[in-house]
CSV table of C-alpha atoms in Angstrom, one decimal:
chain,number,residue,atom,x,y,z
I,229,UNK,CA,-33.6,14.4,11.8
I,230,UNK,CA,-30.8,11.9,11.4
I,231,UNK,CA,-27.8,13.2,9.5
I,232,UNK,CA,-26.7,11.7,6.2
I,233,UNK,CA,-24.9,8.4,6.5
I,234,UNK,CA,-21.2,8.1,6.0
I,235,UNK,CA,-21.8,6.0,2.9
I,236,UNK,CA,-24.2,8.7,1.6
I,237,UNK,CA,-21.7,11.5,2.1
I,238,UNK,CA,-19.0,9.6,0.2
I,239,UNK,CA,-21.4,8.5,-2.5
I,240,UNK,CA,-22.6,12.0,-3.1
I,241,UNK,CA,-19.1,13.3,-3.3
I,242,UNK,CA,-17.9,10.5,-5.6
I,243,UNK,CA,-20.9,10.9,-7.9
I,244,UNK,CA,-20.3,14.6,-8.4
I,245,UNK,CA,-16.5,14.6,-8.5
I,246,UNK,CA,-14.9,15.5,-11.9
I,247,UNK,CA,-11.3,15.5,-13.1
I,248,UNK,CA,-11.5,19.3,-13.2
I,249,UNK,CA,-12.2,19.4,-9.5
I,250,UNK,CA,-8.8,17.9,-8.7
I,251,UNK,CA,-5.8,20.0,-7.9
I,252,UNK,CA,-2.5,19.6,-9.8
I,253,UNK,CA,-1.0,18.2,-6.6
I,254,UNK,CA,-3.6,15.5,-6.3
I,255,UNK,CA,-3.4,14.6,-10.0
I,256,UNK,CA,0.4,14.3,-9.7
I,257,UNK,CA,0.0,12.0,-6.7
I,258,UNK,CA,-2.4,9.8,-8.5
I,259,UNK,CA,0.0,9.5,-11.4
I,260,UNK,CA,2.7,8.5,-8.9
I,261,UNK,CA,0.4,5.7,-7.6
I,262,UNK,CA,-0.1,4.5,-11.2
I,263,UNK,CA,3.6,4.5,-12.0
I,264,UNK,CA,4.4,2.7,-8.8
I,265,UNK,CA,1.8,0.1,-9.4
I,266,UNK,CA,2.6,-0.5,-13.0
I,267,UNK,CA,6.3,-0.8,-12.2
I,268,UNK,CA,5.3,-3.4,-9.7
I,269,UNK,CA,3.3,-5.2,-12.4
I,270,UNK,CA,6.4,-5.3,-14.6
I,271,UNK,CA,8.5,-6.8,-11.8
I,272,UNK,CA,5.8,-9.3,-10.7
I,273,UNK,CA,6.2,-11.4,-13.8
I,274,UNK,CA,9.4,-12.9,-12.2
I,275,UNK,CA,7.2,-14.5,-9.5
I,276,UNK,CA,6.4,-18.1,-10.0
I,277,UNK,CA,3.3,-17.7,-7.8
I,278,UNK,CA,2.0,-14.7,-9.8
I,279,UNK,CA,2.6,-16.4,-13.1
I,280,UNK,CA,0.6,-19.4,-11.9
I,281,UNK,CA,-2.3,-17.1,-10.8
I,282,UNK,CA,-2.4,-15.5,-14.2
I,283,UNK,CA,-2.4,-18.8,-15.9
I,284,UNK,CA,-5.2,-20.1,-13.7
I,285,UNK,CA,-7.2,-17.0,-14.3
I,286,UNK,CA,-6.9,-17.4,-18.1
I,287,UNK,CA,-7.9,-21.0,-17.8
I,288,UNK,CA,-11.0,-20.4,-15.7
I,289,UNK,CA,-12.1,-16.9,-16.6
I,290,UNK,CA,-10.9,-16.2,-20.2
I,291,UNK,CA,-13.0,-13.7,-22.1
I,292,UNK,CA,-12.6,-12.9,-25.8
I,293,UNK,CA,-13.7,-9.3,-25.3
I,294,UNK,CA,-12.6,-8.8,-21.7
I,295,UNK,CA,-9.8,-7.0,-20.0
I,296,UNK,CA,-6.1,-7.6,-20.4
I,297,UNK,CA,-3.8,-9.3,-17.9
I,298,UNK,CA,-0.3,-7.8,-17.8
I,299,UNK,CA,2.3,-9.6,-20.0
I,300,UNK,CA,-0.5,-11.6,-21.8
I,301,UNK,CA,-2.3,-10.9,-25.0
I,302,UNK,CA,-5.3,-13.0,-23.9
I,303,UNK,CA,-8.1,-11.4,-22.0
I,304,UNK,CA,-10.2,-12.3,-19.0
I,305,UNK,CA,-13.3,-11.2,-17.2
I,306,UNK,CA,-12.9,-7.9,-15.5
I,307,UNK,CA,-13.0,-9.6,-12.2
I,308,UNK,CA,-10.4,-12.1,-13.3
I,309,UNK,CA,-8.1,-9.4,-14.8
I,310,UNK,CA,-8.3,-7.3,-11.7
I,311,UNK,CA,-7.4,-10.4,-9.6
I,312,UNK,CA,-4.5,-11.6,-11.8
I,313,UNK,CA,-3.0,-8.1,-12.2
I,314,UNK,CA,-3.3,-7.5,-8.5
I,315,UNK,CA,-1.3,-10.6,-7.8
I,316,UNK,CA,1.4,-9.5,-10.4
I,317,UNK,CA,1.7,-6.1,-8.6
I,318,UNK,CA,1.5,-7.7,-5.1
I,319,UNK,CA,4.2,-10.2,-5.9
I,320,UNK,CA,6.7,-7.4,-6.7
I,321,UNK,CA,6.6,-6.1,-3.1
I,322,UNK,CA,6.3,-2.6,-4.4
I,323,UNK,CA,3.4,-1.3,-2.3
I,324,UNK,CA,2.3,2.2,-1.4
I,325,UNK,CA,1.5,2.5,2.3
I,326,UNK,CA,-0.9,4.4,4.5
I,327,UNK,CA,-0.7,4.2,8.3
I,328,UNK,CA,1.6,1.2,8.2
I,329,UNK,CA,-1.0,-1.5,7.5
I,330,UNK,CA,-2.9,-0.2,4.4
I,331,UNK,CA,-1.5,-0.9,0.9
I,332,UNK,CA,-4.1,0.4,-1.6
I,333,UNK,CA,-2.0,0.2,-4.8
I,334,UNK,CA,-2.1,-3.6,-5.5
I,335,UNK,CA,-5.9,-3.3,-5.3
I,336,UNK,CA,-6.7,0.2,-6.7
I,337,UNK,CA,-4.5,0.1,-9.8
I,338,UNK,CA,-5.7,-3.2,-11.3
I,339,UNK,CA,-9.3,-2.6,-10.3
I,340,UNK,CA,-9.5,0.7,-12.0
I,341,UNK,CA,-7.6,-0.4,-15.1
I,342,UNK,CA,-9.9,-3.4,-15.6
I,343,UNK,CA,-13.0,-1.3,-15.3
I,344,UNK,CA,-11.6,1.5,-17.4
I,345,UNK,CA,-10.8,-1.0,-20.2
I,346,UNK,CA,-14.2,-2.7,-20.0
I,347,UNK,CA,-16.1,0.6,-19.9
I,348,UNK,CA,-13.7,2.4,-22.4
I,349,UNK,CA,-12.9,5.2,-20.0
I,350,UNK,CA,-10.4,7.9,-20.5
I,351,UNK,CA,-7.3,8.8,-18.5
I,352,UNK,CA,-9.0,11.6,-16.8
I,353,UNK,CA,-11.8,9.3,-15.7
I,354,UNK,CA,-9.3,6.8,-14.5
I,355,UNK,CA,-7.5,9.5,-12.4
I,356,UNK,CA,-10.8,10.7,-11.0
I,357,UNK,CA,-11.9,7.2,-9.9
I,358,UNK,CA,-8.5,6.6,-8.3
I,359,UNK,CA,-8.8,9.8,-6.4
I,360,UNK,CA,-12.2,8.7,-5.1
I,361,UNK,CA,-11.1,5.2,-4.1
I,362,UNK,CA,-7.8,6.2,-2.5
I,363,UNK,CA,-9.4,9.1,-0.5
I,364,UNK,CA,-12.2,6.8,0.7
I,365,UNK,CA,-9.6,4.2,1.9
I,366,UNK,CA,-7.6,6.9,3.7
I,367,UNK,CA,-10.5,8.6,5.4
I,368,UNK,CA,-12.3,5.4,6.4
I,369,UNK,CA,-9.2,3.8,7.9
I,370,UNK,CA,-7.2,6.8,9.1
I,371,UNK,CA,-7.5,6.6,12.8
I,372,UNK,CA,-9.0,3.1,12.9
I,373,UNK,CA,-6.2,0.9,11.5
I,374,UNK,CA,-4.6,-0.1,14.9
I,375,UNK,CA,-8.1,-1.0,16.3
I,376,UNK,CA,-8.8,-3.1,13.2
I,377,UNK,CA,-5.5,-5.0,13.5
I,378,UNK,CA,-6.2,-5.5,17.2
I,379,UNK,CA,-9.2,-7.6,16.3
I,380,UNK,CA,-7.1,-10.0,14.2
I,381,UNK,CA,-8.0,-8.5,10.9
I,382,UNK,CA,-5.5,-7.4,8.3
I,383,UNK,CA,-6.5,-3.8,7.5
I,384,UNK,CA,-5.1,-3.6,4.0
I,385,UNK,CA,-7.6,-5.9,2.2
I,386,UNK,CA,-10.4,-4.8,4.5
I,387,UNK,CA,-10.3,-1.1,3.6
I,388,UNK,CA,-9.1,-1.6,0.0
I,389,UNK,CA,-12.1,-3.6,-0.8
I,390,UNK,CA,-14.3,-0.6,-0.1
I,391,UNK,CA,-12.1,1.9,-1.8
I,392,UNK,CA,-11.8,-0.4,-4.9
I,393,UNK,CA,-15.5,-0.8,-5.0
I,394,UNK,CA,-16.3,2.9,-4.9
I,395,UNK,CA,-13.8,3.6,-7.6
I,396,UNK,CA,-15.3,0.8,-9.7
I,397,UNK,CA,-18.8,2.2,-9.2
I,398,UNK,CA,-17.6,5.5,-10.4
I,399,UNK,CA,-16.2,4.0,-13.6
I,400,UNK,CA,-19.3,2.0,-14.1
I,401,UNK,CA,-21.3,5.2,-14.0
I,402,UNK,CA,-23.5,4.3,-11.0
I,403,UNK,CA,-25.9,6.8,-9.5
I,404,UNK,CA,-25.5,8.1,-5.9
I,405,UNK,CA,-27.9,5.4,-4.7
I,406,UNK,CA,-25.9,2.8,-6.7
I,407,UNK,CA,-22.7,3.9,-5.0
I,408,UNK,CA,-24.3,3.6,-1.6
I,409,UNK,CA,-25.2,0.0,-2.4
I,410,UNK,CA,-21.7,-0.6,-3.7
I,411,UNK,CA,-20.2,0.5,-0.4
I,412,UNK,CA,-22.6,-1.7,1.5
I,413,UNK,CA,-21.9,-4.8,-0.6
I,414,UNK,CA,-18.1,-4.2,-0.4
I,415,UNK,CA,-18.4,-3.9,3.4
I,416,UNK,CA,-20.0,-7.4,3.4
I,417,UNK,CA,-17.3,-8.8,1.2
I,418,UNK,CA,-14.3,-7.4,3.0
I,419,UNK,CA,-12.0,-10.0,4.6
I,420,UNK,CA,-8.4,-10.8,5.6
I,421,UNK,CA,-6.9,-12.2,8.8
I,422,UNK,CA,-3.5,-11.8,10.5
I,423,UNK,CA,-3.2,-15.3,11.8
I,424,UNK,CA,-1.4,-16.8,8.7
I,425,UNK,CA,2.0,-15.1,9.2
I,426,UNK,CA,1.9,-15.9,12.9
I,427,UNK,CA,1.5,-19.6,12.4
I,428,UNK,CA,3.3,-20.4,9.2
I,429,UNK,CA,0.6,-19.7,6.7
I,430,UNK,CA,1.0,-17.4,3.7
I,431,UNK,CA,-2.6,-16.5,3.0
I,432,UNK,CA,-1.7,-12.8,2.9
I,433,UNK,CA,-0.2,-13.4,-0.6
I,434,UNK,CA,-3.8,-13.6,-1.9
I,435,UNK,CA,-5.4,-10.9,0.4
I,436,UNK,CA,-5.1,-7.9,-1.9
I,437,UNK,CA,-5.9,-9.9,-5.1
I,438,UNK,CA,-9.0,-11.2,-3.5
I,439,UNK,CA,-9.9,-7.7,-2.3
I,440,UNK,CA,-9.6,-6.6,-6.0
I,441,UNK,CA,-12.1,-9.4,-7.0
I,442,UNK,CA,-14.5,-8.4,-4.3
I,443,UNK,CA,-14.3,-4.7,-5.1
I,444,UNK,CA,-15.2,-5.2,-8.7
I,445,UNK,CA,-17.9,-7.7,-7.9
I,446,UNK,CA,-19.5,-5.3,-5.4
I,447,UNK,CA,-19.9,-2.6,-8.1
I,448,UNK,CA,-21.1,-5.0,-10.7
I,449,UNK,CA,-23.8,-6.3,-8.4
I,450,UNK,CA,-24.9,-2.8,-7.4
I,451,UNK,CA,-25.2,-1.9,-11.1
I,452,UNK,CA,-27.5,-4.9,-11.6
I,453,UNK,CA,-29.9,-3.3,-9.0
I,454,UNK,CA,-30.7,-6.7,-7.5
I,455,UNK,CA,-29.3,-5.8,-4.1
I,456,UNK,CA,-30.2,-2.7,-2.1
I,457,UNK,CA,-27.4,-1.8,0.3
I,458,UNK,CA,-28.0,-0.7,3.9
I,459,UNK,CA,-27.8,3.1,4.3
I,460,UNK,CA,-25.8,3.0,7.6
I,461,UNK,CA,-23.5,0.1,6.6
I,462,UNK,CA,-20.4,1.9,8.0
I,463,UNK,CA,-21.6,3.3,11.3
I,464,UNK,CA,-24.7,1.2,12.1
I,465,UNK,CA,-24.9,-0.8,15.3
I,466,UNK,CA,-24.1,-4.0,13.5
I,467,UNK,CA,-22.1,-2.3,10.7
I,468,UNK,CA,-18.6,-2.1,9.4
I,469,UNK,CA,-17.0,-0.2,12.2
I,470,UNK,CA,-18.6,-2.4,14.9
I,471,UNK,CA,-17.3,-5.5,13.1
I,472,UNK,CA,-13.8,-4.3,12.2
I,473,UNK,CA,-13.0,-2.0,15.2
I,474,UNK,CA,-15.1,-3.4,18.0
I,475,UNK,CA,-17.7,-0.5,18.3
I,476,UNK,CA,-19.5,2.1,16.3
I,477,UNK,CA,-18.7,5.0,18.7
I,478,UNK,CA,-15.2,5.9,17.6
I,479,UNK,CA,-13.5,4.3,20.6
I,480,UNK,CA,-9.9,3.2,19.9
I,481,UNK,CA,-8.3,0.2,21.4
I,482,UNK,CA,-4.9,1.3,20.0
I,483,UNK,CA,-3.7,4.4,18.2
I,484,UNK,CA,-0.6,5.7,16.4
I,485,UNK,CA,-1.5,9.1,17.9
I,486,UNK,CA,-2.0,7.8,21.5
I,487,UNK,CA,-5.7,8.8,21.5
I,488,UNK,CA,-8.7,6.9,22.8
I,489,UNK,CA,-11.6,8.3,20.7
I,490,UNK,CA,-12.3,9.6,17.2
I,491,UNK,CA,-15.4,11.7,16.3
I,492,UNK,CA,-17.0,9.9,13.4
I,493,UNK,CA,-18.0,13.3,11.9
I,494,UNK,CA,-14.3,13.9,11.3
I,495,UNK,CA,-14.2,11.1,8.7
I,496,UNK,CA,-15.9,13.3,6.1
I,497,UNK,CA,-14.8,16.7,7.3
I,498,UNK,CA,-13.1,18.6,4.5
I,499,UNK,CA,-14.0,15.9,1.9
I,500,UNK,CA,-13.2,17.2,-1.5
I,501,UNK,CA,-10.9,20.0,-0.2
I,502,UNK,CA,-8.3,18.3,2.0
I,503,UNK,CA,-6.9,15.1,0.5
I,504,UNK,CA,-5.4,12.6,2.9
I,505,UNK,CA,-4.1,10.5,-0.1
I,506,UNK,CA,-1.4,13.1,-0.5
I,507,UNK,CA,0.3,11.7,2.6
I,508,UNK,CA,0.8,8.1,1.3
I,509,UNK,CA,4.4,6.9,1.0
I,510,UNK,CA,5.9,4.4,-1.3
I,511,UNK,CA,7.6,1.2,-0.3
I,512,UNK,CA,10.8,0.7,-2.2
I,513,UNK,CA,12.3,-2.2,-0.2
I,514,UNK,CA,10.7,-5.7,-0.2
I,515,UNK,CA,9.7,-5.5,3.5
I,516,UNK,CA,7.3,-3.9,5.9
I,517,UNK,CA,6.8,-0.2,5.5
I,518,UNK,CA,8.0,0.9,8.9
I,519,UNK,CA,11.4,-0.5,8.1
I,520,UNK,CA,11.7,1.7,5.0
I,521,UNK,CA,12.6,5.0,6.8
I,522,UNK,CA,15.0,3.0,9.1
I,523,UNK,CA,17.0,1.9,6.1
I,524,UNK,CA,16.9,5.3,4.5
I,525,UNK,CA,18.1,7.0,7.7
I,526,UNK,CA,20.8,4.4,8.4
I,527,UNK,CA,22.0,4.7,4.8
I,528,UNK,CA,22.3,8.5,5.2
I,529,UNK,CA,24.2,8.3,8.4
I,530,UNK,CA,26.7,5.8,7.2
I,531,UNK,CA,27.4,7.9,4.1
I,532,UNK,CA,27.4,11.3,5.9
I,533,UNK,CA,29.7,10.3,8.7
I,534,UNK,CA,31.8,7.7,6.8
I,535,UNK,CA,30.8,5.1,9.5
I,536,UNK,CA,32.6,1.8,9.3
I,537,UNK,CA,30.8,-1.3,10.5
I,538,UNK,CA,33.9,-2.4,12.5
I,539,UNK,CA,33.7,0.8,14.6
I,540,UNK,CA,30.1,0.4,15.6
I,541,UNK,CA,29.5,-0.4,19.2
I,542,UNK,CA,25.7,0.0,19.4
I,543,UNK,CA,22.8,1.2,17.4
I,544,UNK,CA,19.5,2.4,19.0
I,545,UNK,CA,16.4,2.8,16.8
I,546,UNK,CA,13.6,4.8,18.3
I,547,UNK,CA,10.2,4.0,16.7
I,548,UNK,CA,6.5,4.3,17.3
I,549,UNK,CA,5.7,1.6,19.8
I,550,UNK,CA,3.1,-0.1,17.7
I,551,UNK,CA,5.7,-0.5,14.9
I,552,UNK,CA,7.8,-2.6,17.3
I,553,UNK,CA,4.8,-4.9,17.9
I,554,UNK,CA,3.8,-5.3,14.2
I,555,UNK,CA,1.1,-5.8,13.2
I,556,UNK,CA,-0.6,-5.2,16.5
I,557,UNK,CA,0.2,-5.3,20.3
I,558,UNK,CA,-2.6,-7.9,20.5
I,559,UNK,CA,-1.0,-10.2,17.9
I,560,UNK,CA,2.7,-9.3,17.5
I,561,UNK,CA,4.5,-11.3,14.9
I,562,UNK,CA,7.3,-12.0,17.4
I,563,UNK,CA,6.9,-13.0,21.0
I,564,UNK,CA,10.0,-11.1,22.0
I,565,UNK,CA,10.1,-7.8,20.0
I,566,UNK,CA,13.7,-7.1,21.2
I,567,UNK,CA,15.1,-10.4,19.9
I,568,UNK,CA,16.8,-9.9,16.5
I,569,UNK,CA,15.5,-12.2,13.7
I,570,UNK,CA,17.2,-12.4,10.3
I,571,UNK,CA,15.1,-11.1,7.4
I,572,UNK,CA,12.1,-10.2,9.7
I,573,UNK,CA,12.9,-7.7,12.4
I,574,UNK,CA,14.1,-4.1,12.3
I,575,UNK,CA,17.4,-5.2,13.9
I,576,UNK,CA,18.3,-7.1,10.7
I,577,UNK,CA,17.5,-4.2,8.3
I,578,UNK,CA,19.4,-1.6,10.4
I,579,UNK,CA,22.3,-4.0,10.7
I,580,UNK,CA,22.4,-4.9,7.0
I,581,UNK,CA,22.4,-1.3,6.0
I,582,UNK,CA,25.1,-0.4,8.6
I,583,UNK,CA,27.3,-3.2,7.3
I,584,UNK,CA,26.7,-2.7,3.5
I,585,UNK,CA,25.8,0.9,3.3
I,586,UNK,CA,22.5,0.2,1.6
I,587,UNK,CA,19.8,-2.4,1.1
I,588,UNK,CA,18.5,-4.0,-2.1
I,589,UNK,CA,15.5,-2.2,-3.7
I,590,UNK,CA,12.7,-4.4,-4.9
I,591,UNK,CA,13.7,-5.5,-8.4
I,592,UNK,CA,17.4,-4.7,-8.0
I,593,UNK,CA,18.0,-8.3,-7.3
I,594,UNK,CA,15.4,-10.9,-8.4
I,595,UNK,CA,16.6,-13.4,-5.8
I,596,UNK,CA,16.4,-11.0,-2.8
I,597,UNK,CA,15.4,-11.5,0.0
I,598,UNK,CA,15.8,-15.3,-0.1
I,599,UNK,CA,19.5,-15.4,-1.1
I,600,UNK,CA,21.2,-17.6,1.6
I,601,UNK,CA,24.4,-15.6,1.3
I,602,UNK,CA,22.7,-12.5,2.5
I,603,UNK,CA,20.7,-14.3,5.2
I,604,UNK,CA,23.8,-15.9,6.6
I,605,UNK,CA,26.1,-13.0,6.3
I,606,UNK,CA,28.1,-13.4,9.5
I,607,UNK,CA,28.9,-9.7,9.8
I,608,UNK,CA,25.2,-8.7,9.6
I,609,UNK,CA,24.2,-11.4,12.0
I,610,UNK,CA,26.9,-10.1,14.4
I,611,UNK,CA,25.8,-6.5,14.0
I,612,UNK,CA,22.1,-7.4,14.7
I,613,UNK,CA,23.1,-8.2,18.3
I,614,UNK,CA,24.2,-4.6,18.7
I,615,UNK,CA,20.9,-3.1,17.5
I,616,UNK,CA,18.2,-2.3,20.1
I,617,UNK,CA,14.7,-0.9,19.5
I,618,UNK,CA,13.3,1.9,21.7
I,619,UNK,CA,9.4,2.0,21.5
I,620,UNK,CA,7.9,5.4,22.1
I,621,UNK,CA,4.2,6.1,22.3
I,622,UNK,CA,4.5,9.8,21.3
I,623,UNK,CA,6.7,9.2,18.3
I,624,UNK,CA,5.1,9.9,15.0
I,625,UNK,CA,4.6,6.8,12.8
I,626,UNK,CA,7.3,6.0,10.2
I,627,UNK,CA,9.5,8.7,11.8
I,628,UNK,CA,12.5,6.9,13.4
I,629,UNK,CA,15.4,8.3,15.2
I,630,UNK,CA,18.8,6.5,15.2
I,631,UNK,CA,21.7,6.8,17.6
I,632,UNK,CA,25.0,5.2,16.6
I,633,UNK,CA,27.7,4.8,19.2
I,634,UNK,CA,31.2,4.1,18.0
I,635,UNK,CA,33.9,2.2,19.9
I,636,UNK,CA,36.1,5.3,19.7
I,637,UNK,CA,33.7,7.3,21.7
I,638,UNK,CA,31.9,9.2,18.9
I,639,UNK,CA,28.1,9.3,18.9
I,640,UNK,CA,25.9,10.2,15.9
I,641,UNK,CA,22.1,10.9,16.1
I,642,UNK,CA,19.7,11.7,13.4
I,643,UNK,CA,15.9,11.8,12.9
I,644,UNK,CA,13.9,10.9,9.8
I,645,UNK,CA,10.5,12.6,9.6
I,646,UNK,CA,7.7,10.8,7.8
I,647,UNK,CA,7.2,13.7,5.4
I,648,UNK,CA,10.5,12.9,3.6
I,649,UNK,CA,8.9,9.7,2.2
I,650,UNK,CA,6.0,11.5,0.6
I,651,UNK,CA,7.2,11.8,-3.0
I,652,UNK,CA,5.9,13.3,-6.2
I,653,UNK,CA,5.8,11.4,-9.5
I,654,UNK,CA,9.2,12.7,-10.5
I,655,UNK,CA,10.8,11.9,-7.1
I,656,UNK,CA,9.3,8.4,-7.2
I,657,UNK,CA,10.3,7.8,-10.8
I,658,UNK,CA,14.0,8.6,-10.1
I,659,UNK,CA,13.9,6.0,-7.2
I,660,UNK,CA,12.2,3.4,-9.4
I,661,UNK,CA,15.2,3.4,-11.8
I,662,UNK,CA,16.9,1.2,-9.2
I,663,UNK,CA,14.3,-1.5,-10.1
I,664,UNK,CA,15.5,-1.7,-13.7
I,665,UNK,CA,17.4,-5.0,-13.4
I,666,UNK,CA,14.1,-6.8,-13.1
I,667,UNK,CA,11.9,-4.4,-15.2
I,668,UNK,CA,10.4,-6.2,-18.2
I,669,UNK,CA,11.3,-4.1,-21.2
I,670,UNK,CA,14.5,-2.5,-19.7
I,671,UNK,CA,15.3,1.2,-19.6
I,672,UNK,CA,13.5,2.0,-22.8
I,673,UNK,CA,10.4,0.2,-21.6
I,674,UNK,CA,10.6,2.1,-18.3
I,675,UNK,CA,11.0,5.5,-20.0
I,676,UNK,CA,8.0,4.8,-22.3
I,677,UNK,CA,5.9,3.8,-19.4
I,678,UNK,CA,6.9,6.9,-17.4
I,679,UNK,CA,6.1,9.2,-20.3
I,680,UNK,CA,2.7,7.5,-20.8
I,681,UNK,CA,1.8,7.9,-17.1
I,682,UNK,CA,3.0,11.5,-17.1
I,683,UNK,CA,0.4,12.2,-19.8
I,684,UNK,CA,-2.2,9.6,-19.0
I,685,UNK,CA,-4.8,12.3,-18.6
I,686,UNK,CA,-4.6,12.9,-22.3
I,687,UNK,CA,-5.4,9.3,-23.3
I,688,UNK,CA,-8.9,8.5,-24.6
I,689,UNK,CA,-8.7,4.9,-23.3
I,690,UNK,CA,-6.3,2.5,-21.7
I,691,UNK,CA,-5.1,0.7,-24.8
I,692,UNK,CA,-1.6,2.3,-24.7
I,693,UNK,CA,-1.1,1.4,-21.1
I,694,UNK,CA,-1.9,-2.2,-21.7
I,695,UNK,CA,0.3,-2.3,-24.8
I,696,UNK,CA,3.2,-1.2,-22.7
I,697,UNK,CA,2.4,-3.7,-20.0
I,698,UNK,CA,2.6,-6.6,-22.5
I,699,UNK,CA,6.4,-6.3,-22.9
I,700,UNK,CA,8.0,-9.7,-22.4
I,701,UNK,CA,10.8,-10.0,-19.8
């Protein structure tokens, strides 16, 4: 007898899951996701691109009794609201991150809020749906992200489409069978390529917003009952894994863990007891996730040892080898990974932090990172030449080690384990205070939002959340 499909196992778990089944640790982490995403939504209003997307959505998809778009009192269809709010979050560069290439927040937060508003769901129901969607994304993508990127796909929107769809299906009240169909439809809608950034395109600006649209649409179509999804959509011979990783046998073309095979049974092992979503980290700087711990570590070392930039002879940054070939060894963004590039390579961010002692947080300077004075800082450009990257296959992801050699003969070395970037709601909120220069509503608005998110599981609906998200900059 054939075992239950991967889709069926997730659908059964999602259908049965209740808020009361979640641990305090999981609930706190979900609240942190919400706070991070909504802060991003507040910062995103400064983006000309995001404002245009919101205006276009209201022009084409306005709905008198629909869902709200952040910073606007007009409403749009639930698909349109999810799309526009996703762009407002995405434009802020405040993403959460899982396995380097997955950024669920800009999809999950707007998708669940739009559905919760339309379906008049409570804060507890919102948290439950987010737990379902995030965990689905993490488990489905966990060991497969490097193999997905190696096929030219951008993993973030691919996996977030499925997670957003399952969360949407939960909020729409779908049956177990309905959730299976939702997953199948989402797998057919998933998309996103890595070619754009390699050849001058900027399509990735719309990847997550489009994933949000597709996620909501998948659940809505499943609720209509017109489409019956394939049972073995994920692991079937012509299914999701075959399309997005190259096979349905668990073979890995690349791996952060230096492994060659994954047992597909492990994807659902411990489902409902062990939550992988607890290991997501939060991006605070407007740049790729693997550079975040490099900046944090360099900042600590400069402060701890009172390092002066003029005394630095060389900086060596040891990283997981796939991080040095971002987004994939098959399609690296730069032909020569060891050649420093302003505003794009790890050399620049390590050098900037070594020279200035810190790096601007998203929202701390609206004009960053395009300010010419920073890009052309001669001291930083000179320091870049003294930074080298050391790729290591056995080094844990997002866990760099830095060695700083001074001209006076001193050497300082320090590691930064990934676990240090896994924050609670309170830890995250303290860091988000650095975003206040660009936060619509200022400190008082931030404090009100923080308090609301802290107690979001007491809310009967999302009205208060959207009221706070309408503050004008």
